[in-house]
PDB file of C-alpha atoms in Angstrom:
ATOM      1  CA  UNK A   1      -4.539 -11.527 -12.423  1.00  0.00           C
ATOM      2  CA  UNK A   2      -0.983 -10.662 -11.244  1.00  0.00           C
ATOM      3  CA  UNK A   3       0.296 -12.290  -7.962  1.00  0.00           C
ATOM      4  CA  UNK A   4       3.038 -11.159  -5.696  1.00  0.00           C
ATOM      5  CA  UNK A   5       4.126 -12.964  -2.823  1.00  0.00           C
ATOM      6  CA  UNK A   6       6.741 -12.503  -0.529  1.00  0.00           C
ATOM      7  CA  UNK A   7       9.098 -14.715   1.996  1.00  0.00           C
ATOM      8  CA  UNK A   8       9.282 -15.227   4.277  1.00  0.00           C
ATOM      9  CA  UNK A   9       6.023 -13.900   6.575  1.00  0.00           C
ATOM     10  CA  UNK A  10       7.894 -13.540   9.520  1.00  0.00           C
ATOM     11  CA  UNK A  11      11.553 -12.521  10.085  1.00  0.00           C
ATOM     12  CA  UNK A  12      12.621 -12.507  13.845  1.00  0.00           C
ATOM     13  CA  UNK A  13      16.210 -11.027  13.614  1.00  0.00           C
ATOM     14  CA  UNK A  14      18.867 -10.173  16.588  1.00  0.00           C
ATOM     15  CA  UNK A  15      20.375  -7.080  16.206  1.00  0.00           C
ATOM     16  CA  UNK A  16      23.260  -6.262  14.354  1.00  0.00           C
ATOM     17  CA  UNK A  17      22.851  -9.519  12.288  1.00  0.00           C
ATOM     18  CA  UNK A  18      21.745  -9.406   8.337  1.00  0.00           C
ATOM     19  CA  UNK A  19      18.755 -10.959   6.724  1.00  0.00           C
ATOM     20  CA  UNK A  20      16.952 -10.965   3.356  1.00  0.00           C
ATOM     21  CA  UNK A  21      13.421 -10.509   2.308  1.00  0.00           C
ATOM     22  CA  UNK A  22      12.214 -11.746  -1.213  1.00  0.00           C
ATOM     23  CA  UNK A  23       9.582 -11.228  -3.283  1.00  0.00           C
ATOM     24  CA  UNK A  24       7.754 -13.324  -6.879  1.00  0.00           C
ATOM     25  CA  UNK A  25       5.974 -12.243  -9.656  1.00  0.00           C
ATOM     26  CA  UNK A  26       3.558 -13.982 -11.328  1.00  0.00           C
ATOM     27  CA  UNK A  27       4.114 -12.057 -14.143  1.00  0.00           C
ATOM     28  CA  UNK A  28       6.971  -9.877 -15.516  1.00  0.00           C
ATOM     29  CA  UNK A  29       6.947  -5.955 -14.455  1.00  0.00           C
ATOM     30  CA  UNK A  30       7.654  -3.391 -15.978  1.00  0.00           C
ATOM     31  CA  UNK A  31       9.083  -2.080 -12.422  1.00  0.00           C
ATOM     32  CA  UNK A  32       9.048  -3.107  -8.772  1.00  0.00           C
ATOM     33  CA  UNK A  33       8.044  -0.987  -5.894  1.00  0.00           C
ATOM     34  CA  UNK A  34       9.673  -1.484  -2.112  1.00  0.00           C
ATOM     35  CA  UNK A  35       7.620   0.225   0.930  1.00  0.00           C
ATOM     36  CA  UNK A  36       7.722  -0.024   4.563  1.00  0.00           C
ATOM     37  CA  UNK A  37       4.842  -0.141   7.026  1.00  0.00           C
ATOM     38  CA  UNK A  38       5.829   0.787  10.778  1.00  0.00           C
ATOM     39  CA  UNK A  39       3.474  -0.910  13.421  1.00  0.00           C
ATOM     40  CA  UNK A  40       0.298   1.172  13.957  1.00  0.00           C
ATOM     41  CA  UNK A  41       1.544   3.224  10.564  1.00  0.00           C
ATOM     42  CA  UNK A  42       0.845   2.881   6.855  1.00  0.00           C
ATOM     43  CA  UNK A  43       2.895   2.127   3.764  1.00  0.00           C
ATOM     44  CA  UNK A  44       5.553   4.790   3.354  1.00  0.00           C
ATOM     45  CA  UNK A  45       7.541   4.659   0.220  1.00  0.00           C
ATOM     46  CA  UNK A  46      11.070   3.432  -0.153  1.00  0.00           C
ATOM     47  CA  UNK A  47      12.553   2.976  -3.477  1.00  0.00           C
ATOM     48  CA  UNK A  48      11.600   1.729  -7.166  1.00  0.00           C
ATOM     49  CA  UNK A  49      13.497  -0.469  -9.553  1.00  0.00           C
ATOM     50  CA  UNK A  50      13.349  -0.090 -12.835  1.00  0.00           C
ATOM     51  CA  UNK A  51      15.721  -2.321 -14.889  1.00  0.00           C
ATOM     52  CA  UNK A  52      16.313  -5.415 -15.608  1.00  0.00           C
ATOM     53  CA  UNK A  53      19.201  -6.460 -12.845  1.00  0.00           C
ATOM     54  CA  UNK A  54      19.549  -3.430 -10.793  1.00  0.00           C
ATOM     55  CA  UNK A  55      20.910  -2.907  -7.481  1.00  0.00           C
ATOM     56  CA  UNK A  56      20.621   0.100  -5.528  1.00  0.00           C
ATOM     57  CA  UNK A  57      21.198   0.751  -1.792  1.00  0.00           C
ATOM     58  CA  UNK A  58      19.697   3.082   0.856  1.00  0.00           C
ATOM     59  CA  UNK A  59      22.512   2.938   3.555  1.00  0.00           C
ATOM     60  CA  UNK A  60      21.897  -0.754   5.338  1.00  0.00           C
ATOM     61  CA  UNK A  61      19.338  -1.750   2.730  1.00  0.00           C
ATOM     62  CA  UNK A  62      20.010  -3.333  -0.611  1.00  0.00           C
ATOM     63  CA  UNK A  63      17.363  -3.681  -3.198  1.00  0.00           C
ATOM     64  CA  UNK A  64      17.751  -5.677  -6.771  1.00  0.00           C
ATOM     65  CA  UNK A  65      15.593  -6.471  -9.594  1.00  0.00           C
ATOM     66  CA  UNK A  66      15.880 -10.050 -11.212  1.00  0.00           C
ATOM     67  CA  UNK A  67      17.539 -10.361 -14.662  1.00  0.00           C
ATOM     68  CA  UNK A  68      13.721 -11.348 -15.734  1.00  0.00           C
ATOM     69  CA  UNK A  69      11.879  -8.696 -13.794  1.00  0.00           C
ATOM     70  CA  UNK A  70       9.845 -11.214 -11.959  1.00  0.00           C
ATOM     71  CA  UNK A  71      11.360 -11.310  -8.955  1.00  0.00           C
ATOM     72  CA  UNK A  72      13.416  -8.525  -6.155  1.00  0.00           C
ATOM     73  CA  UNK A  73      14.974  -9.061  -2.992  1.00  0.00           C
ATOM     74  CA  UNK A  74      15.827  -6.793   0.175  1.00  0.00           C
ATOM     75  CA  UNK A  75      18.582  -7.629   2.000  1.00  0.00           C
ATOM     76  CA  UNK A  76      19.008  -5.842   5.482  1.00  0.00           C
ATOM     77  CA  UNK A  77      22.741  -5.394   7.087  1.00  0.00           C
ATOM     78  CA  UNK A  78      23.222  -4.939  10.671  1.00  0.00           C
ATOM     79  CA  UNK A  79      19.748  -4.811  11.407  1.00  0.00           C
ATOM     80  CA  UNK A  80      19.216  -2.333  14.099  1.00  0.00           C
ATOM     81  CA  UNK A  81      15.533  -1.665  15.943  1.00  0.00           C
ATOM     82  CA  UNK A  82      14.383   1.255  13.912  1.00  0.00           C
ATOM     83  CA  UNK A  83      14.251  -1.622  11.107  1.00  0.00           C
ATOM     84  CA  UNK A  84      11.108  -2.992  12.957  1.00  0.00           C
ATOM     85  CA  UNK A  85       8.415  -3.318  10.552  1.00  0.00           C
ATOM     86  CA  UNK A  86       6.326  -4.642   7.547  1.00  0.00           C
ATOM     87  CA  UNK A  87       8.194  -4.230   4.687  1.00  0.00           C
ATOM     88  CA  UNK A  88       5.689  -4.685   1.189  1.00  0.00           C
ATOM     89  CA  UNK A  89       6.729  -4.887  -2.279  1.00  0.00           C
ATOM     90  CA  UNK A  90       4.199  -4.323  -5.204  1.00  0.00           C
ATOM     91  CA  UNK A  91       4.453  -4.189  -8.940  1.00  0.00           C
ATOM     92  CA  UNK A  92       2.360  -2.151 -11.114  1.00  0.00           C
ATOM     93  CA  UNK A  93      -0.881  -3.633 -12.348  1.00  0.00           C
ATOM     94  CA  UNK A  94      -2.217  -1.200 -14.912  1.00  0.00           C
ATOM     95  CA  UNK A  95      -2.292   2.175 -12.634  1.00  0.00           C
ATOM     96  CA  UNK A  96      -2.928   0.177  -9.434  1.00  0.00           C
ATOM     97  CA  UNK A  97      -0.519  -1.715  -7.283  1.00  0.00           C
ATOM     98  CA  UNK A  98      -0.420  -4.987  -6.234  1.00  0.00           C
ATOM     99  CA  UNK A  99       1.319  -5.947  -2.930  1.00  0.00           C
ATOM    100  CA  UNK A 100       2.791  -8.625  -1.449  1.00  0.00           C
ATOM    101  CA  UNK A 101       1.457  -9.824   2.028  1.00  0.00           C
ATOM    102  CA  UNK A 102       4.633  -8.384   3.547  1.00  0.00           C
ATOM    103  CA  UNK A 103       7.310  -9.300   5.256  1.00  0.00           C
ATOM    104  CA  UNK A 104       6.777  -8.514   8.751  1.00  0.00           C
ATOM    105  CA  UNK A 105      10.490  -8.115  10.851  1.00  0.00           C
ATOM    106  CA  UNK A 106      11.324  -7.843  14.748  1.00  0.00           C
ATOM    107  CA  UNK A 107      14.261  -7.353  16.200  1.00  0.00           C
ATOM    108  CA  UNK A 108      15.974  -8.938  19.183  1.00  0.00           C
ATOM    109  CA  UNK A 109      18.038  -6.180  21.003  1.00  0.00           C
TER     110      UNK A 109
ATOM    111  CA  UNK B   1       2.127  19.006   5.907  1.00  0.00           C
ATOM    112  CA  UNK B   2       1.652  18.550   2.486  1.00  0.00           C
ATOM    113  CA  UNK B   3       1.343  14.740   2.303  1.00  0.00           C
ATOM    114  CA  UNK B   4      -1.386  12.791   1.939  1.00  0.00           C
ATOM    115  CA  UNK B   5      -4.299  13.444   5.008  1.00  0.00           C
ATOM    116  CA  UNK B   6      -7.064  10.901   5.970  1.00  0.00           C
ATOM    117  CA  UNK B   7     -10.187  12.083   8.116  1.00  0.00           C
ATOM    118  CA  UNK B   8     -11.631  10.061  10.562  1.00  0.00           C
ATOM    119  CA  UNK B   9      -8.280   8.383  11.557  1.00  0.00           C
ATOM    120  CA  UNK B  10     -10.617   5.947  13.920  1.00  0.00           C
ATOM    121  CA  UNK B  11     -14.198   5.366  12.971  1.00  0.00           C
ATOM    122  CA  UNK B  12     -16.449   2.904  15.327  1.00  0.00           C
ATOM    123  CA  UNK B  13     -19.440   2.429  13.545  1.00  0.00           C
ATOM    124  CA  UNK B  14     -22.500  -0.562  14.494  1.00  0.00           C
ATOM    125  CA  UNK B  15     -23.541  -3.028  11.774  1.00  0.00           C
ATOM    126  CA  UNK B  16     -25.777  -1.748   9.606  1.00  0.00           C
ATOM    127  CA  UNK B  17     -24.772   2.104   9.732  1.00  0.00           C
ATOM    128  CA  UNK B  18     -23.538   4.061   6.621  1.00  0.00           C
ATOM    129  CA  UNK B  19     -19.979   5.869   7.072  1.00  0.00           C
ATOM    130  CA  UNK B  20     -17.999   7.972   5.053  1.00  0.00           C
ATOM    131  CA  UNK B  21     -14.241   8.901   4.700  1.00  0.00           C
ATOM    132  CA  UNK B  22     -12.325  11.575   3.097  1.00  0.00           C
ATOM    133  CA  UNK B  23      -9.017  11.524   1.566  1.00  0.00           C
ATOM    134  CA  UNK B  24      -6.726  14.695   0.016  1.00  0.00           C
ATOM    135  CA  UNK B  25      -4.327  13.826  -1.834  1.00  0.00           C
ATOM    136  CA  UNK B  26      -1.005  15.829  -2.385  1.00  0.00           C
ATOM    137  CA  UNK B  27      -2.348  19.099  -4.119  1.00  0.00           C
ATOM    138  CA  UNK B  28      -0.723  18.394  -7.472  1.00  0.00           C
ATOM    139  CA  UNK B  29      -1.195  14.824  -7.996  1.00  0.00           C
ATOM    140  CA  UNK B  30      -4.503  13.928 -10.312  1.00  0.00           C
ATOM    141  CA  UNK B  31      -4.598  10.144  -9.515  1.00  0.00           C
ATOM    142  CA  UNK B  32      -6.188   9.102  -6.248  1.00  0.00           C
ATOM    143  CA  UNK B  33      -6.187   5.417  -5.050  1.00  0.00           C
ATOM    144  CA  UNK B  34      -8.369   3.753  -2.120  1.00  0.00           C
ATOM    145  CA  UNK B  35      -7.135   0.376  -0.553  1.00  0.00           C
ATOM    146  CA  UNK B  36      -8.194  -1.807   1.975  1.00  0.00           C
ATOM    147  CA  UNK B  37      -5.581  -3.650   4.638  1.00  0.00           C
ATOM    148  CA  UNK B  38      -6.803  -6.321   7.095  1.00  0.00           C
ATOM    149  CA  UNK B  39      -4.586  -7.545   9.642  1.00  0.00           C
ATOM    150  CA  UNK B  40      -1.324  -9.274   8.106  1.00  0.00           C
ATOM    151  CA  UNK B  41      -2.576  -8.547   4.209  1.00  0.00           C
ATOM    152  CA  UNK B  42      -1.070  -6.240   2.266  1.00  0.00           C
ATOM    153  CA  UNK B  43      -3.178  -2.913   0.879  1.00  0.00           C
ATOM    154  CA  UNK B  44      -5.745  -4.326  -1.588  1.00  0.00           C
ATOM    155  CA  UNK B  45      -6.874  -2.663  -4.440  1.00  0.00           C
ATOM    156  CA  UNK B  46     -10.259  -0.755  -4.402  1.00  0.00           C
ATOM    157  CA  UNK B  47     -10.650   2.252  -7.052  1.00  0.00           C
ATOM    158  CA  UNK B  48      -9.017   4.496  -8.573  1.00  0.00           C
ATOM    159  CA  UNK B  49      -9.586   8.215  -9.840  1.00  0.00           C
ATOM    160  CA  UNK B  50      -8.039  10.188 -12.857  1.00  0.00           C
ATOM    161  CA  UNK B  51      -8.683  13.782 -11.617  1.00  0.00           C
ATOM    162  CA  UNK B  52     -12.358  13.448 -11.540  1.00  0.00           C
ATOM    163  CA  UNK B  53     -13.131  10.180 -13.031  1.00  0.00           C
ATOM    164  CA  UNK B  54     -13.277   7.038 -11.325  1.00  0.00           C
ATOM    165  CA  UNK B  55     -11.410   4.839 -13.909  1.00  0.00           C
ATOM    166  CA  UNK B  56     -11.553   0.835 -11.969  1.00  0.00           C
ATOM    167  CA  UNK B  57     -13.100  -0.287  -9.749  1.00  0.00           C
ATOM    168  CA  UNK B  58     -12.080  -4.051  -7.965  1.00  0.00           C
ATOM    169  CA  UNK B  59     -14.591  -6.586  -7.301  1.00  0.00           C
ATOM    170  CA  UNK B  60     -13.675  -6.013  -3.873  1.00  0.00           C
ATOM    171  CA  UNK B  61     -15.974  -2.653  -3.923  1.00  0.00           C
ATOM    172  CA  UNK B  62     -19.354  -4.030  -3.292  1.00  0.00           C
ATOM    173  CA  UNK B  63     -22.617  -2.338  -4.561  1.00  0.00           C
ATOM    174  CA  UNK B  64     -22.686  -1.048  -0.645  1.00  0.00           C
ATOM    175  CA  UNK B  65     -19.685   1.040  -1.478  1.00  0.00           C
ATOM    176  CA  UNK B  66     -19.427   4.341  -3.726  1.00  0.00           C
ATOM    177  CA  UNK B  67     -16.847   6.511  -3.919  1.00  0.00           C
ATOM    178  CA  UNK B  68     -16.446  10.214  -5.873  1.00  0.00           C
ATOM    179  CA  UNK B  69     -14.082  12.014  -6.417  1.00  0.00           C
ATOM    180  CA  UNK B  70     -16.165  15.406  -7.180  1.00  0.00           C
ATOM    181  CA  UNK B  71     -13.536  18.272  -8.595  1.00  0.00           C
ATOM    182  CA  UNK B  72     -10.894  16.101  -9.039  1.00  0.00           C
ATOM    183  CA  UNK B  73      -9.249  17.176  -5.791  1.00  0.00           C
ATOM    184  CA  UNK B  74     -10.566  15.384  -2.269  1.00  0.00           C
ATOM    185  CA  UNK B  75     -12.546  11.977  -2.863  1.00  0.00           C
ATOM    186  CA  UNK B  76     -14.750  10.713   0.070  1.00  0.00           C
ATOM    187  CA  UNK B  77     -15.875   6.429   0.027  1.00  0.00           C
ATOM    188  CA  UNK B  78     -18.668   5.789   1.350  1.00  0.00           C
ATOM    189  CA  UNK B  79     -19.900   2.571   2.521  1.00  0.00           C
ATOM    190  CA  UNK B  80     -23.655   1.893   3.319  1.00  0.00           C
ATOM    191  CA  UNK B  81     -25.033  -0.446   5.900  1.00  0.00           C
ATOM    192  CA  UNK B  82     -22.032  -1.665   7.467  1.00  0.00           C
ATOM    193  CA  UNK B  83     -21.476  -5.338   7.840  1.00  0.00           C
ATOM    194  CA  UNK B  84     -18.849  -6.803  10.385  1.00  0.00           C
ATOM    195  CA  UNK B  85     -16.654  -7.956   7.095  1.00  0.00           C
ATOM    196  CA  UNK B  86     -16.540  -4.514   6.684  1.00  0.00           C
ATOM    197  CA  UNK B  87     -13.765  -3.387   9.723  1.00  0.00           C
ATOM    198  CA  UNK B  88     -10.501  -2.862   8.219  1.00  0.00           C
ATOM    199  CA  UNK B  89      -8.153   0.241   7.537  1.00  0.00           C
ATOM    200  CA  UNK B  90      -9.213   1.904   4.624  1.00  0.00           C
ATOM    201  CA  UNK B  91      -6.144   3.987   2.672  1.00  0.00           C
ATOM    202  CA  UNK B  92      -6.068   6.355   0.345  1.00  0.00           C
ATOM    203  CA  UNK B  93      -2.619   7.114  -2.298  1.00  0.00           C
ATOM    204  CA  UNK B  94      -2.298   9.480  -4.770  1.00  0.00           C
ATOM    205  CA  UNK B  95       0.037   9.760  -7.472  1.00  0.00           C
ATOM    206  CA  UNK B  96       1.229  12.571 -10.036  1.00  0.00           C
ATOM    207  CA  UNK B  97       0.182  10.324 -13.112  1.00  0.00           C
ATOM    208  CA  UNK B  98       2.357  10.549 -16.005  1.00  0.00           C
ATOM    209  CA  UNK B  99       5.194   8.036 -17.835  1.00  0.00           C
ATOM    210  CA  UNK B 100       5.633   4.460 -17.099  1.00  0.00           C
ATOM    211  CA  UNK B 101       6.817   4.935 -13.422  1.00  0.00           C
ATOM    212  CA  UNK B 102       4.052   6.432 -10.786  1.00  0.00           C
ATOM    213  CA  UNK B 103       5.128   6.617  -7.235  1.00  0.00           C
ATOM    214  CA  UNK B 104       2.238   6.406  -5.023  1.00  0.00           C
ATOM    215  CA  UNK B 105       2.162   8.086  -1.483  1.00  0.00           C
ATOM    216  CA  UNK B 106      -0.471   6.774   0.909  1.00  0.00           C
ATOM    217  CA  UNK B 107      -1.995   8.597   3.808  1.00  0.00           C
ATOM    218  CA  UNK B 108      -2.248   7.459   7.168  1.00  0.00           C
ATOM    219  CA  UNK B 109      -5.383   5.681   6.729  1.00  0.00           C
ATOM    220  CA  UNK B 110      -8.971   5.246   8.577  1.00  0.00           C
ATOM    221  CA  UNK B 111      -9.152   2.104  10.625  1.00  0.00           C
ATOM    222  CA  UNK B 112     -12.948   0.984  10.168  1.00  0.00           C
ATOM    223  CA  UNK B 113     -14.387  -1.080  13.561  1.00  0.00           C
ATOM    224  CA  UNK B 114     -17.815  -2.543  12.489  1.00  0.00           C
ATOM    225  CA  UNK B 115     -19.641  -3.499  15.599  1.00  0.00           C
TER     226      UNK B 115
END
């Protein structure tokens, strides 16, 4: 079945400096699926990519889509502590998801 | 709050018991989800509803777990005599359904403690 796996696990980060998050496909998808999980919280929706190659931003956060659709990234700028989290992507498997194990962030203030 | 709600939020339970959850989904979405997350895992699949038919199930969902979703509205999972394997938060997402690209919105979960 489809795997997704992420990088890294862990992603200690002082503020105000930027880091990236990345995630694999086994397969290709038809779209990729970004969500973060606070500590204590559950998986709370953040954006979708569609196309093949696309960037899109949500203030300090930049997500793309690989030119093969098999691969996205999240890159963080001037990380700030309200960033603290788990952030998961997923791709569609049929009508189910499948995520990542997360990339799980702190933040040195 | 018209989100996604989750009832118990906490359920302690000993080995052995049966326990069962309820999830409402948004009012107009007809696809409900259930997941399972253990500690540093993302949300695994477990079933998954259209309206009132449960469509997959994972291998995941042992013969000790059932779920329904009876009127195509709330769903409850059930799982019967409890087994330590068991604790883990247990999440529910529903979608709208409909075209290639289904956003699903998860509640805040029951967090299972198997005794």
């Amino acid at each position: 079945g489809q795997q997704v796996m992420q990088i890294p696990q862990y992603q200690h980060v002082q503020e105000g400096e930027d880091f990236t998050t990345y995630c694999n496909s086994s397969t290709t998808l038809s779209n990729i699926q970004w969500y973060k999980q606070r500590p204590g919280g559950h998986p709370v929706f953040l954006i979708q990519l569609v196309k093949s190659g696309e960037v899109k931003k949500q203030k300090r956060l930049t997500f793309q889509f690989g030119e093969a659709k098999k691969n996205s990234s999240l890159h963080i700028t001037a990380t700030q502590t309200t960033d603290v989290g788990t952030y998961f992507c997923a791709g569609p498997d049929d009508y189910k998801l499948s995520f990542g194990a997360g990339t799980t962030v702190t933040v040195r203030a | 709050d018209t989100g996604v709600s989750q009832n118990p939020r906490h359920k302690i339970t000993k080995r052995g018991q049966n326990v069962t959850f309820r999830c409402d989904p948004i009012s107009e979405h007809n696809r409900l989800y259930w997941y399972r997350q253990t500690l540093g895992q993302g949300p695994e699949f477990l079933t998954y509803f259209q309206n009132e038919a449960q469509l997959e199930k994972s291998r995941l969902l042992s013969d000790r777990f059932s779920a329904e979703r009876p009127k195509g509205s709330f769903s409850t999972l059930e799982i019967q005599r409890t087994e330590q394997g068991d604790s883990a938060m247990y999440l529910c997402a529903s979608s709208l359904g409909g075209g290639h690209v289904d956003t699903q919105y998860f509640g805040p979960g029951t967090r299972l403690t198997v005794l």
